Amino acid sequence: LAKTTQPISMDSYEGQEVNITCSHNNIATNDYITWYQQFPSQGPRFIIQGYKTKVTNEVASLFIPADRKSSTLSLPRVSLSDTAVYYCLVVQRRDDKIIFGKGTRLHILP
Amino acid sequence: DTEVTQTPKHLVMGMTNKKSLKCEQHMGHRAMYWYKQKAKKPPELMFVYSYEKLSINESVPSRFSPECPNSSLLNLHLHALQPEDSALYLCASSQELNTIYFGEGSWLTVV
């Protein structure tokens, strides 16, 4: 299993773009990078998944460099409601052993 | 519809009680999961069922007993728990892309 490293916590202000970087130096060829968001007292929620280059959806963008040893989740123009824990996971498509790392606590300030 | 439904939302049980947590999904997902989460910690994987068969048991104590009666249902039977087992128990399901969908969780308090 590829180990991931993320900042423990980050602060930002409303209206800013927030970038959270995840390191996964031993990512394997078959691994995908997936990000989840978790609010207090709720289950994690899927945000975005990618394999290489850039993926964008209505919530976020995911940037993955060519060597795939890191990835960056980008949240455009955050609001107070984006305060949550964000988890970066590296998983193989057919591997059910989905392990969560420590995550990044993002705190958005007014 | 990406809904995973867990019941009950809250459960208080004594150390000698037997209770069960229930989970249901109607997305046709082949895999279902139980995770345990303590405050300010990440979810910890407990069990995985794939096509109704137990495929992963992360060395969970036998006082936790999973059951998958059919492809839509997942139970977690609880017996002789300890106060340190108090936590949020999360059920999840996924299909081939390993995008997992979580329920809202069941808060368990062992007294």
PDB file of N, CA and C in Angstrom, chain B residues 40-103:
ATOM      1  N   LYS B  40     -11.372  12.724  16.280  1.00  0.00           N
ATOM      2  CA  LYS B  40     -10.184  13.364  15.728  1.00  0.00           C
ATOM      3  C   LYS B  40      -9.163  12.371  15.155  1.00  0.00           C
ATOM      4  N   LYS B  41      -9.633  11.180  14.814  1.00  0.00           N
ATOM      5  CA  LYS B  41      -8.779  10.175  14.173  1.00  0.00           C
ATOM      6  C   LYS B  41      -9.377   9.801  12.825  1.00  0.00           C
ATOM      7  N   PRO B  42      -8.564   9.246  11.916  1.00  0.00           N
ATOM      8  CA  PRO B  42      -9.130   8.807  10.635  1.00  0.00           C
ATOM      9  C   PRO B  42      -9.958   7.535  10.811  1.00  0.00           C
ATOM     10  N   PRO B  43     -10.834   7.235   9.864  1.00  0.00           N
ATOM     11  CA  PRO B  43     -11.561   5.954   9.917  1.00  0.00           C
ATOM     12  C   PRO B  43     -10.585   4.781   9.839  1.00  0.00           C
ATOM     13  N   GLU B  44     -10.840   3.750  10.661  1.00  0.00           N
ATOM     14  CA  GLU B  44     -10.025   2.539  10.660  1.00  0.00           C
ATOM     15  C   GLU B  44     -10.812   1.406  10.033  1.00  0.00           C
ATOM     16  N   LEU B  45     -10.223   0.768   9.044  1.00  0.00           N
ATOM     17  CA  LEU B  45     -10.896  -0.345   8.376  1.00  0.00           C
ATOM     18  C   LEU B  45     -11.027  -1.522   9.332  1.00  0.00           C
ATOM     19  N   MET B  46     -12.252  -2.113   9.352  1.00  0.00           N
ATOM     20  CA  MET B  46     -12.488  -3.296  10.180  1.00  0.00           C
ATOM     21  C   MET B  46     -12.691  -4.529   9.288  1.00  0.00           C
ATOM     22  N   PHE B  47     -13.723  -4.474   8.453  1.00  0.00           N
ATOM     23  CA  PHE B  47     -14.096  -5.621   7.624  1.00  0.00           C
ATOM     24  C   PHE B  47     -14.465  -5.156   6.223  1.00  0.00           C
ATOM     25  N   VAL B  48     -14.244  -6.056   5.250  1.00  0.00           N
ATOM     26  CA  VAL B  48     -14.716  -5.835   3.887  1.00  0.00           C
ATOM     27  C   VAL B  48     -15.389  -7.107   3.397  1.00  0.00           C
ATOM     28  N   TYR B  49     -16.563  -6.938   2.798  1.00  0.00           N
ATOM     29  CA  TYR B  49     -17.243  -8.024   2.104  1.00  0.00           C
ATOM     30  C   TYR B  49     -17.225  -7.706   0.614  1.00  0.00           C
ATOM     31  N   SER B  50     -16.901  -8.732  -0.165  1.00  0.00           N
ATOM     32  CA  SER B  50     -16.951  -8.594  -1.606  1.00  0.00           C
ATOM     33  C   SER B  50     -17.831  -9.716  -2.154  1.00  0.00           C
ATOM     34  N   TYR B  51     -18.839  -9.351  -2.914  1.00  0.00           N
ATOM     35  CA  TYR B  51     -19.812 -10.328  -3.420  1.00  0.00           C
ATOM     36  C   TYR B  51     -20.321 -11.226  -2.285  1.00  0.00           C
ATOM     37  N   GLU B  52     -20.645 -10.596  -1.175  1.00  0.00           N
ATOM     38  CA  GLU B  52     -21.278 -11.225  -0.003  1.00  0.00           C
ATOM     39  C   GLU B  52     -20.351 -12.163   0.765  1.00  0.00           C
ATOM     40  N   LYS B  53     -19.090 -12.174   0.428  1.00  0.00           N
ATOM     41  CA  LYS B  53     -18.138 -13.009   1.171  1.00  0.00           C
ATOM     42  C   LYS B  53     -17.130 -12.115   1.891  1.00  0.00           C
ATOM     43  N   LEU B  54     -16.778 -12.497   3.118  1.00  0.00           N
ATOM     44  CA  LEU B  54     -15.801 -11.729   3.882  1.00  0.00           C
ATOM     45  C   LEU B  54     -14.446 -11.845   3.206  1.00  0.00           C
ATOM     46  N   SER B  55     -13.911 -10.699   2.774  1.00  0.00           N
ATOM     47  CA  SER B  55     -12.630 -10.732   2.077  1.00  0.00           C
ATOM     48  C   SER B  55     -11.496 -10.134   2.914  1.00  0.00           C
ATOM     49  N   ILE B  56     -11.825  -9.247   3.836  1.00  0.00           N
ATOM     50  CA  ILE B  56     -10.796  -8.633   4.675  1.00  0.00           C
ATOM     51  C   ILE B  56     -11.318  -8.531   6.107  1.00  0.00           C
ATOM     52  N   ASN B  57     -10.511  -8.998   7.042  1.00  0.00           N
ATOM     53  CA  ASN B  57     -10.758  -8.816   8.476  1.00  0.00           C
ATOM     54  C   ASN B  57      -9.456  -8.261   9.028  1.00  0.00           C
ATOM     55  N   GLU B  58      -9.488  -7.005   9.449  1.00  0.00           N
ATOM     56  CA  GLU B  58      -8.278  -6.350   9.920  1.00  0.00           C
ATOM     57  C   GLU B  58      -7.983  -6.689  11.384  1.00  0.00           C
ATOM     58  N   SER B  59      -7.931  -7.996  11.664  1.00  0.00           N
ATOM     59  CA  SER B  59      -7.603  -8.465  13.028  1.00  0.00           C
ATOM     60  C   SER B  59      -8.520  -7.834  14.069  1.00  0.00           C
ATOM     61  N   VAL B  60      -9.797  -7.806  13.762  1.00  0.00           N
ATOM     62  CA  VAL B  60     -10.777  -7.205  14.669  1.00  0.00           C
ATOM     63  C   VAL B  60     -11.140  -8.233  15.751  1.00  0.00           C
ATOM     64  N   PRO B  61     -11.254  -7.801  17.017  1.00  0.00           N
ATOM     65  CA  PRO B  61     -11.635  -8.736  18.090  1.00  0.00           C
ATOM     66  C   PRO B  61     -12.960  -9.425  17.790  1.00  0.00           C
ATOM     67  N   SER B  62     -13.088 -10.655  18.290  1.00  0.00           N
ATOM     68  CA  SER B  62     -14.262 -11.472  17.961  1.00  0.00           C
ATOM     69  C   SER B  62     -15.552 -10.946  18.579  1.00  0.00           C
ATOM     70  N   ARG B  63     -15.463  -9.962  19.483  1.00  0.00           N
ATOM     71  CA  ARG B  63     -16.689  -9.383  20.022  1.00  0.00           C
ATOM     72  C   ARG B  63     -17.434  -8.557  18.956  1.00  0.00           C
ATOM     73  N   PHE B  64     -16.764  -8.312  17.844  1.00  0.00           N
ATOM     74  CA  PHE B  64     -17.399  -7.714  16.669  1.00  0.00           C
ATOM     75  C   PHE B  64     -17.570  -8.823  15.622  1.00  0.00           C
ATOM     76  N   SER B  65     -18.817  -9.042  15.176  1.00  0.00           N
ATOM     77  CA  SER B  65     -19.078 -10.121  14.239  1.00  0.00           C
ATOM     78  C   SER B  65     -19.860  -9.585  13.049  1.00  0.00           C
ATOM     79  N   PRO B  66     -19.243  -9.527  11.866  1.00  0.00           N
ATOM     80  CA  PRO B  66     -19.969  -9.017  10.709  1.00  0.00           C
ATOM     81  C   PRO B  66     -20.816 -10.098  10.060  1.00  0.00           C
ATOM     82  N   GLU B  67     -21.825  -9.619   9.326  1.00  0.00           N
ATOM     83  CA  GLU B  67     -22.694 -10.549   8.585  1.00  0.00           C
ATOM     84  C   GLU B  67     -23.199  -9.843   7.351  1.00  0.00           C
ATOM     85  N   CYS B  68     -23.233 -10.554   6.227  1.00  0.00           N
ATOM     86  CA  CYS B  68     -23.744  -9.966   4.991  1.00  0.00           C
ATOM     87  C   CYS B  68     -24.862 -10.880   4.481  1.00  0.00           C
ATOM     88  N   PRO B  69     -26.119 -10.631   4.889  1.00  0.00           N
ATOM     89  CA  PRO B  69     -27.222 -11.523   4.533  1.00  0.00           C
ATOM     90  C   PRO B  69     -27.517 -11.555   3.030  1.00  0.00           C
ATOM     91  N   ASN B  70     -27.324 -10.412   2.350  1.00  0.00           N
ATOM     92  CA  ASN B  70     -27.488 -10.365   0.900  1.00  0.00           C
ATOM     93  C   ASN B  70     -26.679  -9.190   0.364  1.00  0.00           C
ATOM     94  N   SER B  71     -26.752  -8.975  -0.921  1.00  0.00           N
ATOM     95  CA  SER B  71     -25.861  -7.985  -1.542  1.00  0.00           C
ATOM     96  C   SER B  71     -26.173  -6.556  -1.132  1.00  0.00           C
ATOM     97  N   SER B  72     -27.319  -6.316  -0.514  1.00  0.00           N
ATOM     98  CA  SER B  72     -27.698  -4.953  -0.135  1.00  0.00           C
ATOM     99  C   SER B  72     -27.524  -4.670   1.353  1.00  0.00           C
ATOM    100  N   LEU B  73     -27.339  -5.709   2.146  1.00  0.00           N
ATOM    101  CA  LEU B  73     -27.356  -5.547   3.600  1.00  0.00           C
ATOM    102  C   LEU B  73     -26.034  -5.965   4.237  1.00  0.00           C
ATOM    103  N   LEU B  74     -25.670  -5.222   5.272  1.00  0.00           N
ATOM    104  CA  LEU B  74     -24.473  -5.549   6.047  1.00  0.00           C
ATOM    105  C   LEU B  74     -24.792  -5.272   7.505  1.00  0.00           C
ATOM    106  N   ASN B  75     -24.524  -6.246   8.346  1.00  0.00           N
ATOM    107  CA  ASN B  75     -24.755  -6.088   9.776  1.00  0.00           C
ATOM    108  C   ASN B  75     -23.433  -6.171  10.526  1.00  0.00           C
ATOM    109  N   LEU B  76     -23.407  -5.564  11.696  1.00  0.00           N
ATOM    110  CA  LEU B  76     -22.283  -5.723  12.609  1.00  0.00           C
ATOM    111  C   LEU B  76     -22.862  -6.092  13.966  1.00  0.00           C
ATOM    112  N   HIS B  77     -22.651  -7.342  14.366  1.00  0.00           N
ATOM    113  CA  HIS B  77     -23.171  -7.824  15.634  1.00  0.00           C
ATOM    114  C   HIS B  77     -22.157  -7.533  16.738  1.00  0.00           C
ATOM    115  N   LEU B  78     -22.681  -7.024  17.845  1.00  0.00           N
ATOM    116  CA  LEU B  78     -21.844  -6.553  18.942  1.00  0.00           C
ATOM    117  C   LEU B  78     -22.149  -7.346  20.206  1.00  0.00           C
ATOM    118  N   HIS B  79     -21.136  -7.825  20.858  1.00  0.00           N
ATOM    119  CA  HIS B  79     -21.356  -8.620  22.083  1.00  0.00           C
ATOM    120  C   HIS B  79     -20.181  -8.451  23.022  1.00  0.00           C
ATOM    121  N   ALA B  80     -20.491  -8.209  24.285  1.00  0.00           N
ATOM    122  CA  ALA B  80     -19.453  -8.088  25.326  1.00  0.00           C
ATOM    123  C   ALA B  80     -18.431  -7.023  24.976  1.00  0.00           C
ATOM    124  N   LEU B  81     -18.931  -5.860  24.565  1.00  0.00           N
ATOM    125  CA  LEU B  81     -18.017  -4.781  24.200  1.00  0.00           C
ATOM    126  C   LEU B  81     -17.436  -4.110  25.441  1.00  0.00           C
ATOM    127  N   GLN B  82     -16.382  -3.354  25.223  1.00  0.00           N
ATOM    128  CA  GLN B  82     -15.699  -2.606  26.258  1.00  0.00           C
ATOM    129  C   GLN B  82     -15.955  -1.116  26.060  1.00  0.00           C
ATOM    130  N   PRO B  83     -15.829  -0.323  27.102  1.00  0.00           N
ATOM    131  CA  PRO B  83     -16.026   1.129  26.938  1.00  0.00           C
ATOM    132  C   PRO B  83     -15.143   1.733  25.845  1.00  0.00           C
ATOM    133  N   GLU B  84     -13.943   1.194  25.647  1.00  0.00           N
ATOM    134  CA  GLU B  84     -13.049   1.740  24.612  1.00  0.00           C
ATOM    135  C   GLU B  84     -13.528   1.453  23.194  1.00  0.00           C
ATOM    136  N   ASP B  85     -14.572   0.619  23.075  1.00  0.00           N
ATOM    137  CA  ASP B  85     -15.162   0.370  21.755  1.00  0.00           C
ATOM    138  C   ASP B  85     -16.143   1.465  21.361  1.00  0.00           C
ATOM    139  N   SER B  86     -16.424   2.381  22.253  1.00  0.00           N
ATOM    140  CA  SER B  86     -17.298   3.514  21.940  1.00  0.00           C
ATOM    141  C   SER B  86     -16.668   4.329  20.819  1.00  0.00           C
ATOM    142  N   ALA B  87     -17.444   4.548  19.753  1.00  0.00           N
ATOM    143  CA  ALA B  87     -16.902   5.230  18.569  1.00  0.00           C
ATOM    144  C   ALA B  87     -18.036   5.445  17.575  1.00  0.00           C
ATOM    145  N   LEU B  88     -17.683   6.070  16.467  1.00  0.00           N
ATOM    146  CA  LEU B  88     -18.584   6.188  15.323  1.00  0.00           C
ATOM    147  C   LEU B  88     -18.288   5.006  14.397  1.00  0.00           C
ATOM    148  N   TYR B  89     -19.295   4.214  14.078  1.00  0.00           N
ATOM    149  CA  TYR B  89     -19.110   3.082  13.174  1.00  0.00           C
ATOM    150  C   TYR B  89     -19.705   3.438  11.821  1.00  0.00           C
ATOM    151  N   LEU B  90     -18.853   3.371  10.812  1.00  0.00           N
ATOM    152  CA  LEU B  90     -19.228   3.797   9.469  1.00  0.00           C
ATOM    153  C   LEU B  90     -19.324   2.593   8.544  1.00  0.00           C
ATOM    154  N   CYS B  91     -20.406   2.559   7.798  1.00  0.00           N
ATOM    155  CA  CYS B  91     -20.584   1.556   6.757  1.00  0.00           C
ATOM    156  C   CYS B  91     -20.343   2.240   5.422  1.00  0.00           C
ATOM    157  N   ALA B  92     -19.818   1.504   4.465  1.00  0.00           N
ATOM    158  CA  ALA B  92     -19.569   2.072   3.142  1.00  0.00           C
ATOM    159  C   ALA B  92     -19.740   0.987   2.092  1.00  0.00           C
ATOM    160  N   SER B  93     -19.918   1.427   0.853  1.00  0.00           N
ATOM    161  CA  SER B  93     -19.994   0.462  -0.246  1.00  0.00           C
ATOM    162  C   SER B  93     -19.252   1.031  -1.443  1.00  0.00           C
ATOM    163  N   SER B  94     -18.849   0.144  -2.356  1.00  0.00           N
ATOM    164  CA  SER B  94     -18.151   0.606  -3.558  1.00  0.00           C
ATOM    165  C   SER B  94     -18.328  -0.391  -4.687  1.00  0.00           C
ATOM    166  N   GLN B  95     -18.111   0.115  -5.888  1.00  0.00           N
ATOM    167  CA  GLN B  95     -18.095  -0.737  -7.069  1.00  0.00           C
ATOM    168  C   GLN B  95     -16.643  -0.797  -7.554  1.00  0.00           C
ATOM    169  N   GLU B  96     -16.401  -1.006  -8.794  1.00  0.00           N
ATOM    170  CA  GLU B  96     -15.053  -1.339  -9.260  1.00  0.00           C
ATOM    171  C   GLU B  96     -14.049  -0.207  -9.162  1.00  0.00           C
ATOM    172  N   LEU B  97     -14.502   1.054  -9.193  1.00  0.00           N
ATOM    173  CA  LEU B  97     -13.542   2.153  -9.215  1.00  0.00           C
ATOM    174  C   LEU B  97     -12.972   2.462  -7.836  1.00  0.00           C
ATOM    175  N   ASN B  98     -13.381   1.661  -6.821  1.00  0.00           N
ATOM    176  CA  ASN B  98     -12.926   1.909  -5.456  1.00  0.00           C
ATOM    177  C   ASN B  98     -13.250   3.317  -4.983  1.00  0.00           C
ATOM    178  N   THR B  99     -14.291   3.909  -5.518  1.00  0.00           N
ATOM    179  CA  THR B  99     -14.846   5.128  -4.934  1.00  0.00           C
ATOM    180  C   THR B  99     -15.851   4.658  -3.910  1.00  0.00           C
ATOM    181  N   ILE B 100     -15.560   4.935  -2.635  1.00  0.00           N
ATOM    182  CA  ILE B 100     -16.435   4.379  -1.620  1.00  0.00           C
ATOM    183  C   ILE B 100     -17.418   5.430  -1.124  1.00  0.00           C
ATOM    184  N   TYR B 101     -18.629   4.986  -0.908  1.00  0.00           N
ATOM    185  CA  TYR B 101     -19.710   5.844  -0.450  1.00  0.00           C
ATOM    186  C   TYR B 101     -20.050   5.444   0.975  1.00  0.00           C
ATOM    187  N   PHE B 102     -19.995   6.429   1.846  1.00  0.00           N
ATOM    188  CA  PHE B 102     -20.207   6.188   3.265  1.00  0.00           C
ATOM    189  C   PHE B 102     -21.617   6.561   3.686  1.00  0.00           C
ATOM    190  N   GLY B 103     -22.094   5.835   4.720  1.00  0.00           N
ATOM    191  CA  GLY B 103     -23.293   6.264   5.410  1.00  0.00           C
ATOM    192  C   GLY B 103     -22.952   7.331   6.433  1.00  0.00           C
TER     193      GLY B 103
END
